[in-house]
PDB file of C-alpha atoms in Angstrom:
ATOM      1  CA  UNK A   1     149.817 123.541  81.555  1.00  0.00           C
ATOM      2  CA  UNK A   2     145.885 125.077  80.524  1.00  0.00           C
ATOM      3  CA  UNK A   3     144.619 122.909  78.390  1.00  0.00           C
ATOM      4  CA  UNK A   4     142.134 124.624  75.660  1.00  0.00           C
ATOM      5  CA  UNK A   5     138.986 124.303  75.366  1.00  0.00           C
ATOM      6  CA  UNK A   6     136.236 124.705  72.581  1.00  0.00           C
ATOM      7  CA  UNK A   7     132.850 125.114  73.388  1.00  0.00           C
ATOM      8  CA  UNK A   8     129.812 124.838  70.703  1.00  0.00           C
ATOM      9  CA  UNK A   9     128.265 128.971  70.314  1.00  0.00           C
ATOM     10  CA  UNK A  10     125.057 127.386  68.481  1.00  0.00           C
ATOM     11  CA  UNK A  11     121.900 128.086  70.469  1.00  0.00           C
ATOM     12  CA  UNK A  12     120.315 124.962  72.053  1.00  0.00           C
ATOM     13  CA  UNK A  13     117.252 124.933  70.065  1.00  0.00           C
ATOM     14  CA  UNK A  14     114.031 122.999  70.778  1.00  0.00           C
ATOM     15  CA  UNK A  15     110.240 122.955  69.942  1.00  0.00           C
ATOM     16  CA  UNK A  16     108.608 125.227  71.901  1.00  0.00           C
ATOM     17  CA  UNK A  17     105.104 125.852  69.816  1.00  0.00           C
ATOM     18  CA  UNK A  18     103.551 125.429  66.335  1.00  0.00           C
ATOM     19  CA  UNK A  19     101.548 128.447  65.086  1.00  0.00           C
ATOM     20  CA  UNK A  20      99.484 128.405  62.242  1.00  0.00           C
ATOM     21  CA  UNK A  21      99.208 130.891  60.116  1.00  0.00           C
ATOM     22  CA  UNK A  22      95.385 131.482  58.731  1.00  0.00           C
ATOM     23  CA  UNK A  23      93.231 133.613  56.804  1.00  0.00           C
ATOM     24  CA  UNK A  24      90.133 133.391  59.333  1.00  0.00           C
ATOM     25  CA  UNK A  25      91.453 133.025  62.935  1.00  0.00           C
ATOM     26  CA  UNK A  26      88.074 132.764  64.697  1.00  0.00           C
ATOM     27  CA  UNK A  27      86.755 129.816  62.389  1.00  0.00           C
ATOM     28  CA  UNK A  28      90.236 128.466  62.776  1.00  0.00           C
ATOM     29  CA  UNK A  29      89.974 128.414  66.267  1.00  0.00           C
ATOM     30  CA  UNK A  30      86.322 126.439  66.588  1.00  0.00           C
ATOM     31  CA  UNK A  31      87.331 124.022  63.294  1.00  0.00           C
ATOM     32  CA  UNK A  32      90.584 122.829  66.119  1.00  0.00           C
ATOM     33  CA  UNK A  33      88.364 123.298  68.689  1.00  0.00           C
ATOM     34  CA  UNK A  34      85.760 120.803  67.337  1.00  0.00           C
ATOM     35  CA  UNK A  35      88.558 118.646  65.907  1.00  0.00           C
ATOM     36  CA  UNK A  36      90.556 118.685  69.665  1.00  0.00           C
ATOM     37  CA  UNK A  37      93.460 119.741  69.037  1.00  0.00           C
ATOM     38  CA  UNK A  38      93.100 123.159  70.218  1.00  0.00           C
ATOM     39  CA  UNK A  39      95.621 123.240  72.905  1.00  0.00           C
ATOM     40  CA  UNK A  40      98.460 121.710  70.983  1.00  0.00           C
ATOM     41  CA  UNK A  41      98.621 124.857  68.332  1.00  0.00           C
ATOM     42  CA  UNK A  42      98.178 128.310  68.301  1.00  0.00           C
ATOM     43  CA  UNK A  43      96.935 130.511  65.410  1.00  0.00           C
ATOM     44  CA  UNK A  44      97.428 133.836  64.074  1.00  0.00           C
ATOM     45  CA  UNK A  45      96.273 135.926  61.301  1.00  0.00           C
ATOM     46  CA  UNK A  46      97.611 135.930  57.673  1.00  0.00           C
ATOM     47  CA  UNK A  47      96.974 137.003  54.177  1.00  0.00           C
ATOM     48  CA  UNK A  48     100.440 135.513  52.350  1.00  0.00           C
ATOM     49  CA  UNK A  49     100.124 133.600  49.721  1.00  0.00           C
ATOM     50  CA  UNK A  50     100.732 129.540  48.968  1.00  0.00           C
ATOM     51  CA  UNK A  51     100.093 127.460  46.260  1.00  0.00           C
ATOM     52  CA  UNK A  52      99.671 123.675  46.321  1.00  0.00           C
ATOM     53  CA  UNK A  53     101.152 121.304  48.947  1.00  0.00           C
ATOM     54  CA  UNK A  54     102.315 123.726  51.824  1.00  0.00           C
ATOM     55  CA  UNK A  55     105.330 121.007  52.980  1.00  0.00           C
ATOM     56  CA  UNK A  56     104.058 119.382  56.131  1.00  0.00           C
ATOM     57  CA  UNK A  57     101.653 117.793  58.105  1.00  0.00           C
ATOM     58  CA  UNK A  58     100.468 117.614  61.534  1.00  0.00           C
ATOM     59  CA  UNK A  59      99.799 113.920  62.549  1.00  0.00           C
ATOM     60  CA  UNK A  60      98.095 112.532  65.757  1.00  0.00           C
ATOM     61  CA  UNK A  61      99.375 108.314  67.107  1.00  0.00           C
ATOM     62  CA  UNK A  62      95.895 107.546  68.852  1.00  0.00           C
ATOM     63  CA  UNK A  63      95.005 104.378  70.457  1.00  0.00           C
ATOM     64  CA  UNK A  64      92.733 102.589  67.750  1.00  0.00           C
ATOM     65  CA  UNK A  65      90.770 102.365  64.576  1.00  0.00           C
ATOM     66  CA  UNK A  66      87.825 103.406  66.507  1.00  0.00           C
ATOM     67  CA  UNK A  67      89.600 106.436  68.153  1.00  0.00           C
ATOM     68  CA  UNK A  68      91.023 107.094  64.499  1.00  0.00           C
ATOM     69  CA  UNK A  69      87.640 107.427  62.835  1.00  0.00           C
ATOM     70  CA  UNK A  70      86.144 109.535  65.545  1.00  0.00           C
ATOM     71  CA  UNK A  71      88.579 111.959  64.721  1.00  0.00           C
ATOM     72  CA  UNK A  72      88.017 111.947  60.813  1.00  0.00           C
ATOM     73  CA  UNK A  73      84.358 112.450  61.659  1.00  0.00           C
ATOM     74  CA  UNK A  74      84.697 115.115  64.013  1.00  0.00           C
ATOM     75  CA  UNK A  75      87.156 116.750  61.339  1.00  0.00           C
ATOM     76  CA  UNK A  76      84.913 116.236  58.668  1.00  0.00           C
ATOM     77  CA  UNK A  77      81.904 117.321  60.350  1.00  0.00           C
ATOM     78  CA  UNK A  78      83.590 121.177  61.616  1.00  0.00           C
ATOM     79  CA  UNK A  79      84.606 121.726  57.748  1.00  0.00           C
ATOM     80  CA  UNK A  80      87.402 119.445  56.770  1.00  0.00           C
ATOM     81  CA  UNK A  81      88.146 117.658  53.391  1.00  0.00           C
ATOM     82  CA  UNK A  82      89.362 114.016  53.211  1.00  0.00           C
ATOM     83  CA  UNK A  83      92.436 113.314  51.327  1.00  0.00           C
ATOM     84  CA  UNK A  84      92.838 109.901  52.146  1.00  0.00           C
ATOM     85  CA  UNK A  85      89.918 107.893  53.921  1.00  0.00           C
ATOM     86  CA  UNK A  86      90.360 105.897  57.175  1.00  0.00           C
ATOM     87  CA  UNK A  87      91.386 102.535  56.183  1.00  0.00           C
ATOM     88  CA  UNK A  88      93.715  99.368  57.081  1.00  0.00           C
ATOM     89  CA  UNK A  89      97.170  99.299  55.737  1.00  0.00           C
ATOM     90  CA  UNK A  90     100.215  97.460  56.265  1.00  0.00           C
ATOM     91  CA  UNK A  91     101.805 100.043  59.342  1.00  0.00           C
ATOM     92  CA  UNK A  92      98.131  99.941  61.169  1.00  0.00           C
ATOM     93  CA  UNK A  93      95.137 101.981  60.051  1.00  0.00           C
ATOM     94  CA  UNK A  94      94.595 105.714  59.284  1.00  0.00           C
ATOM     95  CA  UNK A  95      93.264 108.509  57.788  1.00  0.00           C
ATOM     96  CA  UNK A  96      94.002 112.209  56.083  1.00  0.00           C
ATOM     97  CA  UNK A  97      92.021 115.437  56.463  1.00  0.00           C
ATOM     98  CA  UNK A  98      92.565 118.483  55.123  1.00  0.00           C
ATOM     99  CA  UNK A  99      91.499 121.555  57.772  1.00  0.00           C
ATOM    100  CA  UNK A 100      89.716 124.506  55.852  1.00  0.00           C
ATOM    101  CA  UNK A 101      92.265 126.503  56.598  1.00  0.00           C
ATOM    102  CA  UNK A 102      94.451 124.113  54.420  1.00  0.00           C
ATOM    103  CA  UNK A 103      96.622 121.907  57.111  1.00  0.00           C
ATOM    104  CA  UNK A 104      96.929 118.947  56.476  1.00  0.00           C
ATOM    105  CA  UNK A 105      96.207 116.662  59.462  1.00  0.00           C
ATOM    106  CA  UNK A 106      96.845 113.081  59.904  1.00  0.00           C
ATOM    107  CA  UNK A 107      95.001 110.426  62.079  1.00  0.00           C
ATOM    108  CA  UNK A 108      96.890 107.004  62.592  1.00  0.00           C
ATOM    109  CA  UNK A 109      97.161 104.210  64.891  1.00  0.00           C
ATOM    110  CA  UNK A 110      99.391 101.196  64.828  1.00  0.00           C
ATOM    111  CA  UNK A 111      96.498  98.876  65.678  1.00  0.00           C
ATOM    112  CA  UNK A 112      94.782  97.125  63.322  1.00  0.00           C
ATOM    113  CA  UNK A 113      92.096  95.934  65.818  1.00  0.00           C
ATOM    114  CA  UNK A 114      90.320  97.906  68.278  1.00  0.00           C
ATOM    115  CA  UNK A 115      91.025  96.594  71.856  1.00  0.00           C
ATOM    116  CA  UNK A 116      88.662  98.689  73.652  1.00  0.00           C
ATOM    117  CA  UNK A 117      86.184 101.583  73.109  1.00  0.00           C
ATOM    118  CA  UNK A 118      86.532 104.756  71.199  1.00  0.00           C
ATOM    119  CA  UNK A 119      88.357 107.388  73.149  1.00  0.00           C
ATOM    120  CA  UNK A 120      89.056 111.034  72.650  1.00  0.00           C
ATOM    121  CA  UNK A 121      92.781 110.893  74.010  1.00  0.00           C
ATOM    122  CA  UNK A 122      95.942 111.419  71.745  1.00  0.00           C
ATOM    123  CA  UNK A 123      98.657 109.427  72.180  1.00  0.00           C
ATOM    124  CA  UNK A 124     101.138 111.434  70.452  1.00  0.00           C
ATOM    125  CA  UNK A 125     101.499 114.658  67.975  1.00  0.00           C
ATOM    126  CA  UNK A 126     104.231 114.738  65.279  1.00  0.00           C
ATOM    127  CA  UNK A 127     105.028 117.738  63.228  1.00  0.00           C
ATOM    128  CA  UNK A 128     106.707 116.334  59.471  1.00  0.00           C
ATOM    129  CA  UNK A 129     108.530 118.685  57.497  1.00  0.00           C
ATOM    130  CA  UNK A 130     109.043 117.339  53.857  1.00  0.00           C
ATOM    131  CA  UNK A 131     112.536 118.373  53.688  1.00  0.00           C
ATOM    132  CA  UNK A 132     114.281 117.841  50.213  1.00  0.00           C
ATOM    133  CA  UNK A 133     117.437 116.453  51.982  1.00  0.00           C
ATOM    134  CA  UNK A 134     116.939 114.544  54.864  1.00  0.00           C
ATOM    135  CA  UNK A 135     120.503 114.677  56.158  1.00  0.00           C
ATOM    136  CA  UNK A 136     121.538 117.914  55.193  1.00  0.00           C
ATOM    137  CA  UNK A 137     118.386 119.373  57.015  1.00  0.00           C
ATOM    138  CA  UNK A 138     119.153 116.789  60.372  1.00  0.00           C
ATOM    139  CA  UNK A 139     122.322 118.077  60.685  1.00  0.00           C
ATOM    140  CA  UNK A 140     121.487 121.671  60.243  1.00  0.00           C
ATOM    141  CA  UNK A 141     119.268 120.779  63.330  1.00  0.00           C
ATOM    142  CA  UNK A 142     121.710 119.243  65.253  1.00  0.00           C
ATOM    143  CA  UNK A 143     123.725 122.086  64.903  1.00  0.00           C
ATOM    144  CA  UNK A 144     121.264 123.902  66.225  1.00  0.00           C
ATOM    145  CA  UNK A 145     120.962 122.055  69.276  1.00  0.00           C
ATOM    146  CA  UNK A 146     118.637 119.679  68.808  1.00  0.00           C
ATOM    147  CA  UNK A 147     118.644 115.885  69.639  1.00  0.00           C
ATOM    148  CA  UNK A 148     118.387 113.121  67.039  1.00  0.00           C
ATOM    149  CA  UNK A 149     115.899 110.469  68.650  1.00  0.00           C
ATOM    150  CA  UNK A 150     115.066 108.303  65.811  1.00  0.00           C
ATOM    151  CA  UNK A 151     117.084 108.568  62.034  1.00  0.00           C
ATOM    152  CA  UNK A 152     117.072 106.283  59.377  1.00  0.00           C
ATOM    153  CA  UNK A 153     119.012 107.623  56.740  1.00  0.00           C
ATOM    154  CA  UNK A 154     117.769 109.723  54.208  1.00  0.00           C
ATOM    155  CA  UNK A 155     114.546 109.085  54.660  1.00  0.00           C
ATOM    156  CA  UNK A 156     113.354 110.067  57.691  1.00  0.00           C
ATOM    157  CA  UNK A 157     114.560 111.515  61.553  1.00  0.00           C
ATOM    158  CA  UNK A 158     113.085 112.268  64.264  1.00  0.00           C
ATOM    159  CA  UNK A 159     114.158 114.882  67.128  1.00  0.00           C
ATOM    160  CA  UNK A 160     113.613 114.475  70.934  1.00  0.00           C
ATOM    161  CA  UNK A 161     110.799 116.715  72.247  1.00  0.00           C
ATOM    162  CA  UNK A 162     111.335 119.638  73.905  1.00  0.00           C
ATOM    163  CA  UNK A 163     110.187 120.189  77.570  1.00  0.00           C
ATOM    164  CA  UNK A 164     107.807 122.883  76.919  1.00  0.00           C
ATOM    165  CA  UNK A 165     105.764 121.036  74.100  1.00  0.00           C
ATOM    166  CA  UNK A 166     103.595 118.792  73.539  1.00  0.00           C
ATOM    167  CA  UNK A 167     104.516 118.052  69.596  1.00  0.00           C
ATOM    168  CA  UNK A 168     107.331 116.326  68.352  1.00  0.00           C
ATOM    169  CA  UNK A 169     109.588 117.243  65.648  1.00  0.00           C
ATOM    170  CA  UNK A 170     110.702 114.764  62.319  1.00  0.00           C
ATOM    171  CA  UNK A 171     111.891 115.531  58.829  1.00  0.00           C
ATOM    172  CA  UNK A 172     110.314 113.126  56.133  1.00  0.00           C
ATOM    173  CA  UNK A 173     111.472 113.237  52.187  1.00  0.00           C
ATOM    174  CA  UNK A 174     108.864 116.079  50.959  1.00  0.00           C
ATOM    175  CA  UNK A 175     107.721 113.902  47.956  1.00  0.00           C
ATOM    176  CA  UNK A 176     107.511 110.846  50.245  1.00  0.00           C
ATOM    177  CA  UNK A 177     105.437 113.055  52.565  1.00  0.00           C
ATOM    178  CA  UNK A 178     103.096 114.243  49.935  1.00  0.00           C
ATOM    179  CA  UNK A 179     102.591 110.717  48.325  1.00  0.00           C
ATOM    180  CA  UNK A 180     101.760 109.406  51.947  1.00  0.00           C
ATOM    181  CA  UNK A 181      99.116 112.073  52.202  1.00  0.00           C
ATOM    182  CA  UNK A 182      97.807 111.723  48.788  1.00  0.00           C
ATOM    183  CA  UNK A 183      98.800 115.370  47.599  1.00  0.00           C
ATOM    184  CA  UNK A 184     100.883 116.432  44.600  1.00  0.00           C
ATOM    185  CA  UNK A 185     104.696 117.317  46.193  1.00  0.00           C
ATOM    186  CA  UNK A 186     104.333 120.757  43.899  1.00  0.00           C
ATOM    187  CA  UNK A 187     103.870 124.425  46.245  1.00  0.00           C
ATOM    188  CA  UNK A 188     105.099 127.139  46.723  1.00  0.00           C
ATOM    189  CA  UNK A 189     104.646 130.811  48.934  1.00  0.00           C
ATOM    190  CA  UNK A 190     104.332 130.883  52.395  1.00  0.00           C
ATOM    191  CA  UNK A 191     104.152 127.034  54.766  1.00  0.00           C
ATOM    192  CA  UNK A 192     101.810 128.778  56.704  1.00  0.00           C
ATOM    193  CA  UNK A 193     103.555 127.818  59.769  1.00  0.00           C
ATOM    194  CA  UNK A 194     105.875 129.299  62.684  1.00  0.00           C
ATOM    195  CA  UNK A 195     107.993 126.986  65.015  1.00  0.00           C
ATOM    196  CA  UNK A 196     108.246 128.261  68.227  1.00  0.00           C
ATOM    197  CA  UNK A 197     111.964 128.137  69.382  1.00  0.00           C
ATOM    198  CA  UNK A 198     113.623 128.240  72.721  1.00  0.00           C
ATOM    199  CA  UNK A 199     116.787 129.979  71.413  1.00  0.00           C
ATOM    200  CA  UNK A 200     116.831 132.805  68.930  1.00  0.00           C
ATOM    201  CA  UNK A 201     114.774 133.173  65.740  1.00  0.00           C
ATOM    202  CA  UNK A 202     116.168 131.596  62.242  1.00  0.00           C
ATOM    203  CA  UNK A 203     114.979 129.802  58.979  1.00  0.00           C
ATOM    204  CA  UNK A 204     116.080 126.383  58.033  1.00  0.00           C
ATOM    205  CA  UNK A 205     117.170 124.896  54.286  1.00  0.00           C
ATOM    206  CA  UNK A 206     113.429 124.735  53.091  1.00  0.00           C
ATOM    207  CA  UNK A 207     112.333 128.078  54.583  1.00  0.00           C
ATOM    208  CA  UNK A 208     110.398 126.744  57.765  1.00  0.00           C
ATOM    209  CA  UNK A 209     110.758 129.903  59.795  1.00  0.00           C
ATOM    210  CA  UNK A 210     111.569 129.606  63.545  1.00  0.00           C
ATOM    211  CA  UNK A 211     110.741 132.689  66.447  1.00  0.00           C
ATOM    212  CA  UNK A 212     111.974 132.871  69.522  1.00  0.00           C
ATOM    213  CA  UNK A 213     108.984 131.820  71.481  1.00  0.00           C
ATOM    214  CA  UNK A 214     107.655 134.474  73.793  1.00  0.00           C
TER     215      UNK A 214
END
């Protein structure tokens, strides 16, 4: 006797770029260049509209305070606007800058203390989407191929990273998200953002759009 079997048609879907959409691409391009974060992102030009909190944020792990505040300076001193100063808190210590195109970056470390000099490596870069359902969105991911890494609950998962990029992917409460980056949760118009994909192109339950990576 054949047994049947059912195989899954989604595409397997993972992070294969993060492309910013901006008004200015040349002072786009030294602002990240300054900042040094050029080679995680790429940038194209764009004249839609937003309003208000755009519904993520880009956020770099480095090593230590020092690190953390050399990157808030070197931010601040290529154009950017703080949202949130560099300070001590009860996860670590941290900082948030907004870029002049309007992305909203964030600089954190888990250390409290500095246990050597100031470097200018990155640990790690996380791409949050404030999502207004946390599940619902993870599982429309999931069925998309992706790999839960990290979930608890409603609040907040996290997806293993794709092969071909250097920027993790996690879904965070969007009002949680904009109260941890000291904006008002209210937008609307364009995120100003494309997700690269590995699989075909497609737009999740908040309108982050997705293209199939070149």
């Amino acid at each position: 006797m054949v047994m049947a079997t059912t195989a899954s048609t989604a595409p397997h879907t993972s992070l294969a770029s993060v492309t910013l959409e901006v008004a200015d691409p040349e002072a786009a391009r030294l602002f990240y260049t300054a900042f040094g974060v050029d080679s995680y992102i790429r940038l194209r030009a764009s004249q839609t509209h937003a309003t208000g909190f755009r519904g993520f944020t880009l956020a770099l792990t480095v090593s230590g305070p020092a690190t953390a505040d050399g990157f808030v300076a070197d931010a601040v001193n290529a154009g950017a606007t703080v949202l949130k100063p560099a300070a001590k808190s009860l996860w670590g210590y941290g900082g948030v800058v907004q870029a002049p195109d309007g992305t909203i970056w964030k600089i954190a470390t888990s250390a409290k203390k500095d246990t050597g000099p100031a470097t200018r490596e990155i640990d790690e870069v996380v791409l949050l989407l404030g999502v207004e359902d946390v599940k619902a969105t993870r599982q429309f991911y999931v069925g998309r191929g992706l790999t839960v890494a990290k979930s608890f609950g409603g609040k907040y998962a996290e997806f293993a990273p794709g092969a071909s990029s250097p920027i993790k992917l996690a879904l965070y409460k969007r009002r949680s998200l904009a109260k941890d980056l000291g904006v008002p949760a209210d937008g609307s118009g364009s995120h100003h953002i494309v997700l690269g994909s590995t699989a075909d192109t497609f737009t999740d339950p908040d309108g982050f759009t997705w293209e199939a990576a070149a």
